[in-house]
PDB file of C-alpha atoms in Angstrom:
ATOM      1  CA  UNK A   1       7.278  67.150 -97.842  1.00 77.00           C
ATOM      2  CA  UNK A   2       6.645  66.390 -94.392  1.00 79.00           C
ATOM      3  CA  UNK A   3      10.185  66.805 -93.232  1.00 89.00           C
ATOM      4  CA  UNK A   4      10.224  70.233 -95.085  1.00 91.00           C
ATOM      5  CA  UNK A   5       7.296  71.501 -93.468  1.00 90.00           C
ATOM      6  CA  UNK A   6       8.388  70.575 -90.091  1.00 91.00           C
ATOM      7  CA  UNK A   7      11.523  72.546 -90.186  1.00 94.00           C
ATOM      8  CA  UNK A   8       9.784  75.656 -91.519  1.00 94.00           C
ATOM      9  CA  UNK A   9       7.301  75.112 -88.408  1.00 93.00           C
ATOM     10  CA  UNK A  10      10.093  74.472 -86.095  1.00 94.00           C
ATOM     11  CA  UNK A  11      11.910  77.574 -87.775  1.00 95.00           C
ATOM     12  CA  UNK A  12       8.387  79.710 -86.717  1.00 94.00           C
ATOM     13  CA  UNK A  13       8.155  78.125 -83.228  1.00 93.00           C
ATOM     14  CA  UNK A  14      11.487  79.502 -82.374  1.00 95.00           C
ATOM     15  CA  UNK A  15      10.998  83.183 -83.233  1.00 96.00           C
ATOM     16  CA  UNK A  16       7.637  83.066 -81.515  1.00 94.00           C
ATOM     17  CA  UNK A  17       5.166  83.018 -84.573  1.00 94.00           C
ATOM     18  CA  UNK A  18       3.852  79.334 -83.790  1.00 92.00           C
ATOM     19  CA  UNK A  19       3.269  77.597 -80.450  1.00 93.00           C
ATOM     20  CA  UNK A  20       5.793  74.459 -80.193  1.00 90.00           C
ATOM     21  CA  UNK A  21       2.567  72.706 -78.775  1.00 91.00           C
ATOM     22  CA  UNK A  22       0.741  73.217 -82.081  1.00 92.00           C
ATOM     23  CA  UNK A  23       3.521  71.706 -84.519  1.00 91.00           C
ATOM     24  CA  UNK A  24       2.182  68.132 -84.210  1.00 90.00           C
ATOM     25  CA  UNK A  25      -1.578  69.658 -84.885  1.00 93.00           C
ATOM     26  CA  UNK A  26      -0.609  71.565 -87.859  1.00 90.00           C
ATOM     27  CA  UNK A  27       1.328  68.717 -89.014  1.00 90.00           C
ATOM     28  CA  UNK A  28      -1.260  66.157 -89.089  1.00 90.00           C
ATOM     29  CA  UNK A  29      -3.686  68.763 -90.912  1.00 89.00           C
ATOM     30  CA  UNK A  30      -1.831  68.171 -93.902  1.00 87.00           C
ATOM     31  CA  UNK A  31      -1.481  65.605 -96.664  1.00 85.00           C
ATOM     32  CA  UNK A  32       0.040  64.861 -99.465  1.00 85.00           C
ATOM     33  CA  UNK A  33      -1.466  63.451-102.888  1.00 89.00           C
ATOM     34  CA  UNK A  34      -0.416  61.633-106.160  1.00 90.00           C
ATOM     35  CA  UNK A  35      -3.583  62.675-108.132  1.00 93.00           C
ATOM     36  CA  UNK A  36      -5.216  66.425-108.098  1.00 92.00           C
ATOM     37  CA  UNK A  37      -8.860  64.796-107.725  1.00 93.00           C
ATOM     38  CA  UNK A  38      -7.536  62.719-104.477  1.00 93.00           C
ATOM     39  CA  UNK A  39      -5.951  65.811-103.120  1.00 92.00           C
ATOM     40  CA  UNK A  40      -9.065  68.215-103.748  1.00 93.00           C
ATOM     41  CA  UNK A  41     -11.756  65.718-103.103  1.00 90.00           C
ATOM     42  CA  UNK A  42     -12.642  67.155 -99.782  1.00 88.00           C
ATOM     43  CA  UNK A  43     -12.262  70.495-100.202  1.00 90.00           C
ATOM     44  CA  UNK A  44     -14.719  73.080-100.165  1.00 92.00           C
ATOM     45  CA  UNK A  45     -12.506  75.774-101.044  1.00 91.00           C
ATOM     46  CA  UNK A  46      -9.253  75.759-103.553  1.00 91.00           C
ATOM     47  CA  UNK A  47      -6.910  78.649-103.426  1.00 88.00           C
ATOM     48  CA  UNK A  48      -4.639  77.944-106.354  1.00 86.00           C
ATOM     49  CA  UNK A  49      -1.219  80.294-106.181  1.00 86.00           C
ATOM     50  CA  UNK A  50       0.865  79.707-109.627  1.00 86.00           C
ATOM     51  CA  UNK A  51       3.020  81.526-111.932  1.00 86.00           C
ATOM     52  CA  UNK A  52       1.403  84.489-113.494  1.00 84.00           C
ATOM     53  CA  UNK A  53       1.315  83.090-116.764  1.00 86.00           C
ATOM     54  CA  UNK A  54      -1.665  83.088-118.857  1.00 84.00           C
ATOM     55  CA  UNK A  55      -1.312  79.557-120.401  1.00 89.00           C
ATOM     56  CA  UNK A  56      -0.499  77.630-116.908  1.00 89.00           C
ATOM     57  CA  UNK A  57      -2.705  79.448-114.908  1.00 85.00           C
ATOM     58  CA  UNK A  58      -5.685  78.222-117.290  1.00 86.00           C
ATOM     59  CA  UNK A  59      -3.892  74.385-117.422  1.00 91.00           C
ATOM     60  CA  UNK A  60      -4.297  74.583-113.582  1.00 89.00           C
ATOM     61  CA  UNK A  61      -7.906  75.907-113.571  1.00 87.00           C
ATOM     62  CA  UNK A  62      -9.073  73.239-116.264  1.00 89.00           C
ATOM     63  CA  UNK A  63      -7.336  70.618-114.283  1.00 92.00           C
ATOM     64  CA  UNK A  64      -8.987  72.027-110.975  1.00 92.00           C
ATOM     65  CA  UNK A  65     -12.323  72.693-112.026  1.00 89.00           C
ATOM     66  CA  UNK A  66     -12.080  68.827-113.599  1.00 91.00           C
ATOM     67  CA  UNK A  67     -11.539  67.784-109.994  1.00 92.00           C
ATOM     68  CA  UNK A  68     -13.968  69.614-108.091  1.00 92.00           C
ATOM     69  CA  UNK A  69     -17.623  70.070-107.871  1.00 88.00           C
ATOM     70  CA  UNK A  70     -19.553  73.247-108.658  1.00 86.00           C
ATOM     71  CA  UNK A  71     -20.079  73.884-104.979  1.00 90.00           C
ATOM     72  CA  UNK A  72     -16.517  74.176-104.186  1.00 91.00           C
ATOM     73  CA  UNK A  73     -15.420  77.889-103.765  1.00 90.00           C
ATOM     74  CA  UNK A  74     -12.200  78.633-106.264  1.00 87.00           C
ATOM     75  CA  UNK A  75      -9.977  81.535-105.051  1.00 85.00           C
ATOM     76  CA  UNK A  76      -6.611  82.864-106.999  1.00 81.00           C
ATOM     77  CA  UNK A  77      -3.754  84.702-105.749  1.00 79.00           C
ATOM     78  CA  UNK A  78      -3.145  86.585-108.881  1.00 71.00           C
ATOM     79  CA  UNK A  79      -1.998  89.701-109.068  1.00 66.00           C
ATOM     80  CA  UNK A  80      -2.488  90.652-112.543  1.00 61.00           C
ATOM     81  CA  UNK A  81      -4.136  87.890-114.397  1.00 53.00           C
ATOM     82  CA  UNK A  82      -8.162  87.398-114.089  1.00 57.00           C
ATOM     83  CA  UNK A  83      -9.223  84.163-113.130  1.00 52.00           C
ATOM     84  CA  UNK A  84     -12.893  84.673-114.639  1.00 57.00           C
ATOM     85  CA  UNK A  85     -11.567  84.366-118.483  1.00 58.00           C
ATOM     86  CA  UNK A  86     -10.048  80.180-118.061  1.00 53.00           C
ATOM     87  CA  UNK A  87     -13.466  79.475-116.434  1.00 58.00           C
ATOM     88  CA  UNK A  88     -16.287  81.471-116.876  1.00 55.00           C
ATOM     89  CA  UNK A  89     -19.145  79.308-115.849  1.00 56.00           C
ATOM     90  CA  UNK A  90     -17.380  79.555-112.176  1.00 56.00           C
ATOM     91  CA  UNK A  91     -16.441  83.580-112.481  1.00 54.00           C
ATOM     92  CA  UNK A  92     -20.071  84.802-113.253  1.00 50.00           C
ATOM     93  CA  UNK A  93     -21.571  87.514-111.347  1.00 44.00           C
ATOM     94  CA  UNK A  94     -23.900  85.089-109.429  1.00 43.00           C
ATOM     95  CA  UNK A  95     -21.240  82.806-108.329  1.00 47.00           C
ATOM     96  CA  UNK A  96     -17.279  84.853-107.861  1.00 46.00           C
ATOM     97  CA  UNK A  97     -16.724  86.473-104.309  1.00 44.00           C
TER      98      UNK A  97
END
């Protein structure tokens, strides 16, 4: 993972769109995780980005919202699937952005 992600950085240093000097920085910034609950544990904010498919996008918010406190902020990147119906107590008018 690591190796992937420093070639795409070193792929957006050289056309300008990342500092060279940053590329160790952004590089230590991220991690890598067996379990969903290790990987989310400090997060205050999940932005989950799947498939838009009904039945795996509400797999992926049960298995998120099992992982993360009610504090933590859930965003989607859906384009045409609400998240509000595969977790409700999370979507309500009180608590969605």
């Amino acid at each position: 993972m690591h190796e992937r992600l420093h070639q795409s950085l070193t792929a957006l240093a050289e056309i300008g769109a990342l500092q060279r000097t940053a590329l160790d920085d952004v590089l230590a910034r991220v991690s890598t995780h067996d379990e969903l609950a290790q990987a989310l544990a400090a997060c205050a904010a999940v932005m989950e980005s799947i498939v838009e498919d009904a039945e795996v996008r509400a797999s992926c918010y049960r298995d998120i919202e099992a992982a993360v406190g009610p504090d933590v902020l859930l965003w989607s990147s859906t384009e045409v699937l609400s998240a509000s119906p595969h977790c409700p107590a999370r979507f309500s008018r009180h608590s969605s952005i």
